[in-house]
PDB file of C-alpha atoms in Angstrom:
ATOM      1  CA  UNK A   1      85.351  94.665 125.541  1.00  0.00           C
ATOM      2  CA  UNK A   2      86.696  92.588 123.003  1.00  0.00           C
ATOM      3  CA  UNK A   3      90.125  92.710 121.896  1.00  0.00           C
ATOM      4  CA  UNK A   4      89.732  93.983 117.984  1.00  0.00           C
ATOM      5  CA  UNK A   5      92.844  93.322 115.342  1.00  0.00           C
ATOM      6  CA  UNK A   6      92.243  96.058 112.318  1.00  0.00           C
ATOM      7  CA  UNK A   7      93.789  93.877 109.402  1.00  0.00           C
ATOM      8  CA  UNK A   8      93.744  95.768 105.563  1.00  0.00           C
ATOM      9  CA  UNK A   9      95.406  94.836 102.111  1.00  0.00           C
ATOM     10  CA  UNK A  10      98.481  97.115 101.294  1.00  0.00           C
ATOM     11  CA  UNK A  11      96.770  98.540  98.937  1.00  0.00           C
ATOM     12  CA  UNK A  12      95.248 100.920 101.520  1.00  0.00           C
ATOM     13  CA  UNK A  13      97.863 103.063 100.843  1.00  0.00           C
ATOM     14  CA  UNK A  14      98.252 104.836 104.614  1.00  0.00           C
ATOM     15  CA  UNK A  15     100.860 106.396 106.183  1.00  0.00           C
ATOM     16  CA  UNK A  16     103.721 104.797 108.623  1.00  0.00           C
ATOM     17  CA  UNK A  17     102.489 106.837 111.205  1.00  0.00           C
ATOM     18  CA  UNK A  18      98.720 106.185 110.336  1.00  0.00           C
ATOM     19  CA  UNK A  19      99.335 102.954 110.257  1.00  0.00           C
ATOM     20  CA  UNK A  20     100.731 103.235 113.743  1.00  0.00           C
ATOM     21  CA  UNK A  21      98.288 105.701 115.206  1.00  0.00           C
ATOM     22  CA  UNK A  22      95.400 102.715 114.353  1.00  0.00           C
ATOM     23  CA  UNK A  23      97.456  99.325 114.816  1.00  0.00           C
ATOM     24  CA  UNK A  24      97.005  98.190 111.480  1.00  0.00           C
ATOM     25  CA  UNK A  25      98.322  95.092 110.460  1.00  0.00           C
ATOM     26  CA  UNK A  26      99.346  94.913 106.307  1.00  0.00           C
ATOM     27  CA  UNK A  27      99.059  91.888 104.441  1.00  0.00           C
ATOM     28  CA  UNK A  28     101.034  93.249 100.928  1.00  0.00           C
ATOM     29  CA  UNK A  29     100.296  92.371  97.936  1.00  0.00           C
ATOM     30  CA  UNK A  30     102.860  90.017  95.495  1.00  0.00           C
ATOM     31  CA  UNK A  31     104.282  91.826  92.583  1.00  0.00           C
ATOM     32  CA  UNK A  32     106.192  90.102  89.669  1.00  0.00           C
ATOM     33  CA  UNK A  33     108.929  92.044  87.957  1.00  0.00           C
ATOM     34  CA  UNK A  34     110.581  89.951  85.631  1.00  0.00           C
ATOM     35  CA  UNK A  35     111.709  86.736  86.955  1.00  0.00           C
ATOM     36  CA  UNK A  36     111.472  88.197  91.033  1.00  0.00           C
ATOM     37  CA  UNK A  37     108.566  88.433  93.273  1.00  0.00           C
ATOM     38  CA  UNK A  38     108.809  91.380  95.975  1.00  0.00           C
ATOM     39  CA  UNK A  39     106.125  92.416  98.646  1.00  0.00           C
ATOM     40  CA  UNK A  40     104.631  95.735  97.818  1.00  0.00           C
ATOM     41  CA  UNK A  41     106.017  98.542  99.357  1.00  0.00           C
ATOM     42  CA  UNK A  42     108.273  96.304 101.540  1.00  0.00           C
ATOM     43  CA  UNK A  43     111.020  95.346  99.235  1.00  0.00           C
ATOM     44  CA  UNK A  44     109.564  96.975  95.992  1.00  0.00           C
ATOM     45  CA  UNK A  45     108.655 100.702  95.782  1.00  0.00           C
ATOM     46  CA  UNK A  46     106.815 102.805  92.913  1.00  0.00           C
ATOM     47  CA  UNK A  47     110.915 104.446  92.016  1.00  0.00           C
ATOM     48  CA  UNK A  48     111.071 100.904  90.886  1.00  0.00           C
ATOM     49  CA  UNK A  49     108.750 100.319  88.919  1.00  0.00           C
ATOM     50  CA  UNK A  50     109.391 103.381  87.116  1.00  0.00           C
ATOM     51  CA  UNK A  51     112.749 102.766  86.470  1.00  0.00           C
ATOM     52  CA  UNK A  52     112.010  99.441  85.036  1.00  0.00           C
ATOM     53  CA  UNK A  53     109.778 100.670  82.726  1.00  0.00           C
ATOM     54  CA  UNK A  54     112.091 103.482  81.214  1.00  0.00           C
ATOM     55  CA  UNK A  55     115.006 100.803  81.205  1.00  0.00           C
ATOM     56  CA  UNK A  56     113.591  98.183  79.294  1.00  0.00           C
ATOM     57  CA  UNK A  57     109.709  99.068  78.870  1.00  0.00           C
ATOM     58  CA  UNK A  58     108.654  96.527  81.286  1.00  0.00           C
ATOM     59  CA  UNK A  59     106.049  96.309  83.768  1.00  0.00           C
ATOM     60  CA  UNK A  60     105.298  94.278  87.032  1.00  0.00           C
ATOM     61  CA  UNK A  61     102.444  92.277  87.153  1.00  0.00           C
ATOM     62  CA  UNK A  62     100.156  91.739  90.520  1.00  0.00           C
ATOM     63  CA  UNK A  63      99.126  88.468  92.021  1.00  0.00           C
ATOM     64  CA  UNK A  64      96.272  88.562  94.196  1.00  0.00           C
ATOM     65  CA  UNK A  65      96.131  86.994  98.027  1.00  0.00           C
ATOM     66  CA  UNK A  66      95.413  83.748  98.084  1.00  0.00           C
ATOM     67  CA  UNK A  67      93.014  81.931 100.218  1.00  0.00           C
ATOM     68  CA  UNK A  68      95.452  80.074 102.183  1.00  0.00           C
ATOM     69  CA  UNK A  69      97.262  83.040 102.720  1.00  0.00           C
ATOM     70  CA  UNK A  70      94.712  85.125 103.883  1.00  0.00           C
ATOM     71  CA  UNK A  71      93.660  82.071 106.223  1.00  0.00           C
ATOM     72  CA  UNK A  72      97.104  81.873 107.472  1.00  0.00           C
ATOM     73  CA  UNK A  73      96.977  85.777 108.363  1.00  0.00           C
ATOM     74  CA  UNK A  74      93.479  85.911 109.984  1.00  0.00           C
ATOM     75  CA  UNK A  75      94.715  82.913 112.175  1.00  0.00           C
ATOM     76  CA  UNK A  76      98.163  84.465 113.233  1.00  0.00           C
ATOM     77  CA  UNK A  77      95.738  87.344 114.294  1.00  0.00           C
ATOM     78  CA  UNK A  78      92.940  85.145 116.133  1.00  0.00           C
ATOM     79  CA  UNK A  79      96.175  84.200 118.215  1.00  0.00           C
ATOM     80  CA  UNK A  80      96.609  87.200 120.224  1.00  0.00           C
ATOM     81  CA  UNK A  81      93.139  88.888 119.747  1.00  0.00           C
ATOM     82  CA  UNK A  82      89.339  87.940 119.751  1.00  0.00           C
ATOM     83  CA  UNK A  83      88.150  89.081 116.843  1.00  0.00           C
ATOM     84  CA  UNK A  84      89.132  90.589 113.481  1.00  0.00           C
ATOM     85  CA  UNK A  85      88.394  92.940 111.176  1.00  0.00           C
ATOM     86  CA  UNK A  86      89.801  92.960 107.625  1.00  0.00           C
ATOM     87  CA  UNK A  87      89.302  95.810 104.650  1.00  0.00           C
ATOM     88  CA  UNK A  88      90.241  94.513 101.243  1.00  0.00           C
ATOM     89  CA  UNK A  89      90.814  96.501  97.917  1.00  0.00           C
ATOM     90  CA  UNK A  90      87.172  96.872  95.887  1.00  0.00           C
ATOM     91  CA  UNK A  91      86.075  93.141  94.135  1.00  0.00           C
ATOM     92  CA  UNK A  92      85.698  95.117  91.546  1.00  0.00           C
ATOM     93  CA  UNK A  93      89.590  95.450  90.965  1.00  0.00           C
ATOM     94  CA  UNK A  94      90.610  92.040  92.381  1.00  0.00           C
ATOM     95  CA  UNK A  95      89.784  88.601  93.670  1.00  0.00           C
ATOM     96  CA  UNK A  96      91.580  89.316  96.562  1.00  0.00           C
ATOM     97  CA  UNK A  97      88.208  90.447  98.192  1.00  0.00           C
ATOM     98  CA  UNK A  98      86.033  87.105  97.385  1.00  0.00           C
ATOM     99  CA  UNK A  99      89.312  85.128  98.841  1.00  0.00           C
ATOM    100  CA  UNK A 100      89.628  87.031 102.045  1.00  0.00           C
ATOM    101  CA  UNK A 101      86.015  86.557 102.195  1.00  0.00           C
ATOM    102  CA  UNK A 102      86.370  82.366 101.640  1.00  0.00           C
ATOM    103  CA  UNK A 103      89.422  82.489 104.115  1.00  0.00           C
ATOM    104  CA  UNK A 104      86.750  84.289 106.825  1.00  0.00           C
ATOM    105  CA  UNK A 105      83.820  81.807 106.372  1.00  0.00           C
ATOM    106  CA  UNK A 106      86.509  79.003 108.269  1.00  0.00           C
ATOM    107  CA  UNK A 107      86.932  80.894 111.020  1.00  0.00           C
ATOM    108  CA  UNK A 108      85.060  82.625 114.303  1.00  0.00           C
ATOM    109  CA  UNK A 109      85.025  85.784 114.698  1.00  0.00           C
ATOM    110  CA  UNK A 110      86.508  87.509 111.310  1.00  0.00           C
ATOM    111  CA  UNK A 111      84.587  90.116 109.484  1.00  0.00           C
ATOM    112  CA  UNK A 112      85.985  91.335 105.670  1.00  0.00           C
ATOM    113  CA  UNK A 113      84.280  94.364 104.177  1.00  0.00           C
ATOM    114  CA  UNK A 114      85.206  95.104 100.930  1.00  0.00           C
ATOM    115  CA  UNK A 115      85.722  98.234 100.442  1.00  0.00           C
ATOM    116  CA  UNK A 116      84.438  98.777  96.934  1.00  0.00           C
ATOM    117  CA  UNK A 117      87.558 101.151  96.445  1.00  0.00           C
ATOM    118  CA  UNK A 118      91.192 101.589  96.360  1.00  0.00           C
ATOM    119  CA  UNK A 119      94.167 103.595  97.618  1.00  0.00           C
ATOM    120  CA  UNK A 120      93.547 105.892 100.537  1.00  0.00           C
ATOM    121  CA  UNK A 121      89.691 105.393  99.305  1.00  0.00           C
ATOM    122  CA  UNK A 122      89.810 101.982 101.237  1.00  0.00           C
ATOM    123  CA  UNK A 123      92.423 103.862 103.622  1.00  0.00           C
ATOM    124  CA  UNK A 124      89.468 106.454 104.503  1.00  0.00           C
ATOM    125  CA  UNK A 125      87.505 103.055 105.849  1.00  0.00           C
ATOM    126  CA  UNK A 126      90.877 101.741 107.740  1.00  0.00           C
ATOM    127  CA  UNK A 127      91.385 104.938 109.905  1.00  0.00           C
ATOM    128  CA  UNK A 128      87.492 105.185 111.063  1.00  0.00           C
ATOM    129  CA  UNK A 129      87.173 101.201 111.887  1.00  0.00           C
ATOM    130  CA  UNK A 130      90.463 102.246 114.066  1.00  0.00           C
ATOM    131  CA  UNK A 131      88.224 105.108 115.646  1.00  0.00           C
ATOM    132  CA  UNK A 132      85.629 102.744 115.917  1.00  0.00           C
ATOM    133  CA  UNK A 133      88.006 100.328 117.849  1.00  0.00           C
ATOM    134  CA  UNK A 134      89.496 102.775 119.995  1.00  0.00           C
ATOM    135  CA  UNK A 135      86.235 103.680 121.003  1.00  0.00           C
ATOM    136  CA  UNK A 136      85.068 100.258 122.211  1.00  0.00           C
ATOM    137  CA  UNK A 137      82.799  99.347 119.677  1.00  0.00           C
ATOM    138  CA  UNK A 138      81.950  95.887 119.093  1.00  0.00           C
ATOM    139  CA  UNK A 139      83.123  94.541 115.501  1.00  0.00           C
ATOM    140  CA  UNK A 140      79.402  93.704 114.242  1.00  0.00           C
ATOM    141  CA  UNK A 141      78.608  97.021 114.904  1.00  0.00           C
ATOM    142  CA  UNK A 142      81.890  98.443 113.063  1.00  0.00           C
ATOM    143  CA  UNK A 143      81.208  96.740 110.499  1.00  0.00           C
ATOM    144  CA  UNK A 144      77.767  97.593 109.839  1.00  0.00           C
ATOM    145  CA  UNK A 145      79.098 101.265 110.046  1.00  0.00           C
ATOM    146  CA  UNK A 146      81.558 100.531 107.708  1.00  0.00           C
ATOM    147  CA  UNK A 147      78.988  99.602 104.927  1.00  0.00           C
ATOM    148  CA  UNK A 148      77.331 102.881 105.234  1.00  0.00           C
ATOM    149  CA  UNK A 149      80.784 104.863 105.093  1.00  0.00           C
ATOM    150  CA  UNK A 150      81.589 103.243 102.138  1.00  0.00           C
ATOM    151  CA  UNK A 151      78.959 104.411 100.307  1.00  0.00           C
ATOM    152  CA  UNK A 152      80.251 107.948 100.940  1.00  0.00           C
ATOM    153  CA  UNK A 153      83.921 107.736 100.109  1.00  0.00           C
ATOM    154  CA  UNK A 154      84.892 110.259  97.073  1.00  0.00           C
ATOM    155  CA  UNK A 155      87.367 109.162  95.123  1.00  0.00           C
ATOM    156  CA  UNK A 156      89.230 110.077  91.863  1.00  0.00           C
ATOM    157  CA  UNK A 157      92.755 110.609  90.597  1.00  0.00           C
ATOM    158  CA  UNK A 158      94.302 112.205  87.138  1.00  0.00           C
ATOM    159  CA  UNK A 159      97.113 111.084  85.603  1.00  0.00           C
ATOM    160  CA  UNK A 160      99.757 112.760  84.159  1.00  0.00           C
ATOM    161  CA  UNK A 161     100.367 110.159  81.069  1.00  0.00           C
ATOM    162  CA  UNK A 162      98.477 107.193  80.034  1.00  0.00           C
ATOM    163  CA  UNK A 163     101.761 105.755  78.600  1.00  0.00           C
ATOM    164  CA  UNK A 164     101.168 103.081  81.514  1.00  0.00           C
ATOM    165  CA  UNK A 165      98.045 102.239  81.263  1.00  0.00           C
ATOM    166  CA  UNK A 166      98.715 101.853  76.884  1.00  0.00           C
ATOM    167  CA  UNK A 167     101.621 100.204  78.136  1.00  0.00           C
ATOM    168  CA  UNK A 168      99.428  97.407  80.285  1.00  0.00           C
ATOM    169  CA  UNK A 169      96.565  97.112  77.757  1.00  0.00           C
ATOM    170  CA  UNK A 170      93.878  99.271  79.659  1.00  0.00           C
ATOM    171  CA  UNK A 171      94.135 101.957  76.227  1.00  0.00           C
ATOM    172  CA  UNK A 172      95.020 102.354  73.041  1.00  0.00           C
ATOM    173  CA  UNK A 173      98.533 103.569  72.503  1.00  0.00           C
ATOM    174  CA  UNK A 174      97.617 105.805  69.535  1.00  0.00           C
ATOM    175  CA  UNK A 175      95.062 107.342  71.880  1.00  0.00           C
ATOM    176  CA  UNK A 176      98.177 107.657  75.068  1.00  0.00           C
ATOM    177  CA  UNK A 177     100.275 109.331  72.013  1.00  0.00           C
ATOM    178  CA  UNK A 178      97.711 111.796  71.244  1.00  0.00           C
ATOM    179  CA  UNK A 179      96.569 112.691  74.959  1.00  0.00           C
ATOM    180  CA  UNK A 180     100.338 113.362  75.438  1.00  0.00           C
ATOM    181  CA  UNK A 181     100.869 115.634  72.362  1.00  0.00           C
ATOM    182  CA  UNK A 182      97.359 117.738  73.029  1.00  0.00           C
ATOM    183  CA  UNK A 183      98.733 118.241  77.062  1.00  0.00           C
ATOM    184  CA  UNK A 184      95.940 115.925  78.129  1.00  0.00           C
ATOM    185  CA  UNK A 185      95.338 114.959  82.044  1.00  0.00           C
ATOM    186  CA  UNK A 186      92.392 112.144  82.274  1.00  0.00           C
ATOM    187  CA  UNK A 187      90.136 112.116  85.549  1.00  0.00           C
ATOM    188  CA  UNK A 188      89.674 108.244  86.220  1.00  0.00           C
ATOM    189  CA  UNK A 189      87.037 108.270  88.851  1.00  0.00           C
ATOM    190  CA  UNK A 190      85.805 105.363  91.052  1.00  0.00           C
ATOM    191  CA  UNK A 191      82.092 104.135  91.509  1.00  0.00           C
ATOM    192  CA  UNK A 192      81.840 103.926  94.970  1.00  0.00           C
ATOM    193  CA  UNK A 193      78.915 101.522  95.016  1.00  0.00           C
ATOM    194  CA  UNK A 194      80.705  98.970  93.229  1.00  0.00           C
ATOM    195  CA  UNK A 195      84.839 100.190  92.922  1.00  0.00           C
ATOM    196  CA  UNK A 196      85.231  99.782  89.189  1.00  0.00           C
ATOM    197  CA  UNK A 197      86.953 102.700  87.790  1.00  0.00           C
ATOM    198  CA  UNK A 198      85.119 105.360  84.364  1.00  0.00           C
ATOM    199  CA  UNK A 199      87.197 107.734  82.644  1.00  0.00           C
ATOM    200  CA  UNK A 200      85.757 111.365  83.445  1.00  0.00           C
ATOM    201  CA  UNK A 201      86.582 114.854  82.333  1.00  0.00           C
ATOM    202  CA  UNK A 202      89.445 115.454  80.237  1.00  0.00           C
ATOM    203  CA  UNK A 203      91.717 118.613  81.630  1.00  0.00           C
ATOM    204  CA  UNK A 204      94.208 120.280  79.419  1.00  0.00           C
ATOM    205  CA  UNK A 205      97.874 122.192  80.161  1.00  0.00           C
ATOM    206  CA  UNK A 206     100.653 122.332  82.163  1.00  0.00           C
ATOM    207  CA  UNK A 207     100.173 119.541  85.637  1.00  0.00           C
ATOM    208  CA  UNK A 208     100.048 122.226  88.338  1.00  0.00           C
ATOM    209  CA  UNK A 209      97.210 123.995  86.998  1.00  0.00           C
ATOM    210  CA  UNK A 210      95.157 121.403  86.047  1.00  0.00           C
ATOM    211  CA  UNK A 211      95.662 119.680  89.817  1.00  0.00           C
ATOM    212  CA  UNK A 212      94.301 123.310  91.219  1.00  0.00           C
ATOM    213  CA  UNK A 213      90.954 123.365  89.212  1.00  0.00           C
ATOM    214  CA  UNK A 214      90.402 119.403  89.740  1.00  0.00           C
ATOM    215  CA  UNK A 215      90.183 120.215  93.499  1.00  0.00           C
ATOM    216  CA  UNK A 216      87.993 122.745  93.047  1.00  0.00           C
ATOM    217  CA  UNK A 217      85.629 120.906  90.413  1.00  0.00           C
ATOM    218  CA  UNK A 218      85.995 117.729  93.098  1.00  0.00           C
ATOM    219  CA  UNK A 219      85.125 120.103  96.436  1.00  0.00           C
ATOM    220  CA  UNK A 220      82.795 122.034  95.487  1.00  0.00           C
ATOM    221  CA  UNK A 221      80.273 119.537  94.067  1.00  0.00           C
ATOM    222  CA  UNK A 222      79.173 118.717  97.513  1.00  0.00           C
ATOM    223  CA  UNK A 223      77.914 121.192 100.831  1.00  0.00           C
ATOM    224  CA  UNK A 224      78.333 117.878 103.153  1.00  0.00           C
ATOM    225  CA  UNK A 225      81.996 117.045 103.400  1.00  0.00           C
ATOM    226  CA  UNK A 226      83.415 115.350 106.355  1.00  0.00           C
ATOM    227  CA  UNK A 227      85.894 117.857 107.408  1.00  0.00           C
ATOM    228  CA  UNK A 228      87.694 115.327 109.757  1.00  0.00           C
ATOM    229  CA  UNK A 229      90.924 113.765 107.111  1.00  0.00           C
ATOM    230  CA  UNK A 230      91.264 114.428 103.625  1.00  0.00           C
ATOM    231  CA  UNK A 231      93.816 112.442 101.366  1.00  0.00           C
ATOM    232  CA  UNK A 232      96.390 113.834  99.160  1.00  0.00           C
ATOM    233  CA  UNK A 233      97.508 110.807  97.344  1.00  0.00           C
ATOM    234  CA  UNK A 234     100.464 110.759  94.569  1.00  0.00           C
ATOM    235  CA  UNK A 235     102.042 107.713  92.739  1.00  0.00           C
ATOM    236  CA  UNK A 236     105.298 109.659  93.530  1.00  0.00           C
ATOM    237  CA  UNK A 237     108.032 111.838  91.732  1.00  0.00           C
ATOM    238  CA  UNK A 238     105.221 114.407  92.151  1.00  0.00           C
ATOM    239  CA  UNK A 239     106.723 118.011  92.703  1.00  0.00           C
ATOM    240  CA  UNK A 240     107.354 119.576  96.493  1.00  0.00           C
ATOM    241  CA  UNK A 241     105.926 122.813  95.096  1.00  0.00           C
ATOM    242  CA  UNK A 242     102.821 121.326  93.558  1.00  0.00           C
ATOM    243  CA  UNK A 243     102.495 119.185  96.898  1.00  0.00           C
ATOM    244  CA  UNK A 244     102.037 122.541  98.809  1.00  0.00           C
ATOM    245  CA  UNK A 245     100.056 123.606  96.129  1.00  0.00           C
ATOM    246  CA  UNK A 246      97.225 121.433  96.390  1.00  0.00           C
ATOM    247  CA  UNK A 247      97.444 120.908  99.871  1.00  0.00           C
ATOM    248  CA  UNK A 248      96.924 124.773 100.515  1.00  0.00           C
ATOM    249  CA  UNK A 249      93.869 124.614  97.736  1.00  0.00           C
ATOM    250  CA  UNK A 250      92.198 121.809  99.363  1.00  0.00           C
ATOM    251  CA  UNK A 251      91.592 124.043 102.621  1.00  0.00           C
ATOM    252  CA  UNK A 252      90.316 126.570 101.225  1.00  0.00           C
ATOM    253  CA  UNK A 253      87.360 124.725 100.172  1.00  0.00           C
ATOM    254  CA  UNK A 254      87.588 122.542 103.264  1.00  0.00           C
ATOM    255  CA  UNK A 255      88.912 123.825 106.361  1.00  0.00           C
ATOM    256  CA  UNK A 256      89.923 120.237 107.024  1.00  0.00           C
ATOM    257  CA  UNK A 257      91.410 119.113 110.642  1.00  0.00           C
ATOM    258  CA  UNK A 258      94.247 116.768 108.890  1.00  0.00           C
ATOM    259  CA  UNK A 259      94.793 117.012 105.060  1.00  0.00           C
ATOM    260  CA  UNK A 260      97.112 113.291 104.593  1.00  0.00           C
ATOM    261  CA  UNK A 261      99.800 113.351 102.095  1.00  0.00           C
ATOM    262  CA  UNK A 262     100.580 109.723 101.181  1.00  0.00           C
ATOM    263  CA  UNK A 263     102.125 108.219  97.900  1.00  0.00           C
ATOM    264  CA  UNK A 264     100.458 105.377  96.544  1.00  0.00           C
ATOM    265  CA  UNK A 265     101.664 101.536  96.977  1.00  0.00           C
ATOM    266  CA  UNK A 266     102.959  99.577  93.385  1.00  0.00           C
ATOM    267  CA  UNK A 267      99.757  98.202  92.803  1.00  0.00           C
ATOM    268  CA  UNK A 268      98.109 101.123  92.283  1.00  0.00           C
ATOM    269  CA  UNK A 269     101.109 102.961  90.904  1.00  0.00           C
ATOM    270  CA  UNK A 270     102.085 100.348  88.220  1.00  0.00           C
ATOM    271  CA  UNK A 271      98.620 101.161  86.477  1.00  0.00           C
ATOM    272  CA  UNK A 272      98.807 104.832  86.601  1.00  0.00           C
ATOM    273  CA  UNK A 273     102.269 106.103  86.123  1.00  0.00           C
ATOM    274  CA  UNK A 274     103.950 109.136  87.595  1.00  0.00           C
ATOM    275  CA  UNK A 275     102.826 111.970  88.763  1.00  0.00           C
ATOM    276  CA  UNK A 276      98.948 110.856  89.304  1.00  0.00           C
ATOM    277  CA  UNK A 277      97.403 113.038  91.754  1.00  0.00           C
ATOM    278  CA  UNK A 278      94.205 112.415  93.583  1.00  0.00           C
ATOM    279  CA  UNK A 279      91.902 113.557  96.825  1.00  0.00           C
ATOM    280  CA  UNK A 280      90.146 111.245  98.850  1.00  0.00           C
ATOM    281  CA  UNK A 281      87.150 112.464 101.176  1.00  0.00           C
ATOM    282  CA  UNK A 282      84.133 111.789 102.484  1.00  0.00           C
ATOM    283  CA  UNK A 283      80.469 113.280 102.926  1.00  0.00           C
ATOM    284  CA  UNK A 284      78.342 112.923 105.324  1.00  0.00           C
ATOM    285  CA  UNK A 285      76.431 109.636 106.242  1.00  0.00           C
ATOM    286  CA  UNK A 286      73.314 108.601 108.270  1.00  0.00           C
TER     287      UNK A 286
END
């Protein structure tokens, strides 16, 4: 059986103890806050970012992995295991994806799969190539199982404000001003056969209530959810009481055998602000 190393960009957004329970090695991503670079969710942390922003209006920028660094991380793998499989953040979103890919082609034995998604979306992939692993598969065949997941993984998120997004060009402010005024909550949802990103729904009122019906308007479009892990992800300074909230409305849609609360890395968080909620799931595949 060959000895498997499951690799994945930071941006996966698991757990410490997921990350544990499937040996998954991080390679974070770079992000620039004024004149410092810091390793996501290492030395920097979403608090951060936020407090940055409020102080002075200023945001971090990202740099994606390089291709020498990726090939420097695949090798320090290949060292101590026979093969390797790596699951990057959606091309869509980065050129992280097309580098890892580059950095792969030099080397025997390592397998990228682009995960055409983001946060715990790509994190959904992560945990069941670690099944897959544990399991004995071979990484060809992983992979190849992978690609058919993908196509299944459900993701969106709403955001509280848009300030950050006016803030790093992705909307007009006038139109973040007037979404704030009116009690607006966007639903950004992600293609999952590609990973770019479409504005959906608008909900209106107070945060708690709107998280309640999105669940609901998320679950119950589909009879043929997975009812293995469902994410809860935040991009922090999300309520304890709207935490339990959701999590308790999730199950009873989905009697789901481990509902994951995570918070999402500064990557993601940096674009979306505070207080942006989304579930993560997936339906059934052949």
């Amino acid at each position: 059986m060959s000895n498997i190393a499951l690799s994945a960009d930071s941006t996966c957004d698991l757990s410490s103890e997921l990350k544990d329970e499937y040996n998954v090695v991080y390679y974070p991503y770079c992000i620039i806050l004024g004149d410092k670079e810091y390793r996501d969710n290492v030395d920097i942390h979403p608090s951060d970012i936020y407090k940055a922003y409020h102080k002075d209006g200023s945001l971090p920028k990202t740099a994606a992995i390089s291709v020498g660094e990726y090939l420097e991380h695949f090798k320090k793998l290949k060292e101590s295991h026979d093969e390797v499989i790596h699951i990057t953040l959606g091309h869509a979103l980065s050129s992280a994806c097309d580098n890892a890919k580059s950095a792969a082609e030099q080397l025997d034995g390592v397998y990228v799969v682009d995960s055409c998604n983001l946060s715990t979306g790509t994190g959904q992939l992560v945990i069941r190539a670690g099944r897959m692993i544990k399991d004995g598969m071979d990484a060809k065949s992983i992979v190849s199982e992978l690609e058919k997941i993908k196509e299944h993984v459900h993701v969106s998120f709403v955001l509280d404000t848009l300030d950050f997004m006016a803030a790093g060009g992705r909307c007009p402010t006038v139109a973040a001003k007037a979404a704030g005024m009116l009690k607006c909550k966007p639903l950004l949802n992600v293609d999952n056969s590609d990973g770019s990103l479409h504005m959906g729904k608008m909900y209106r009122g107070k945060l708690k209530k709107v998280l309640l019906k999105y669940i609901g308007d998320q679950l119950s479009q589909y009879d043929d959810v997975v009812p293995d892990d469902v994410f809860v992800t935040n991009s922090a300074e999300l309520e304890d009481d709207i935490l339990e909230a959701v999590k308790a409305e999730v199950r009873k849609y989905v009697p789901f055998e481990r509902v994951h609360e995570t918070v999402a890395s500064c990557t993601i968080s940096s674009h979306c602000g505070p207080r942006c909620f989304g579930i993560l799931f997936v339906t059934k595949w052949d």
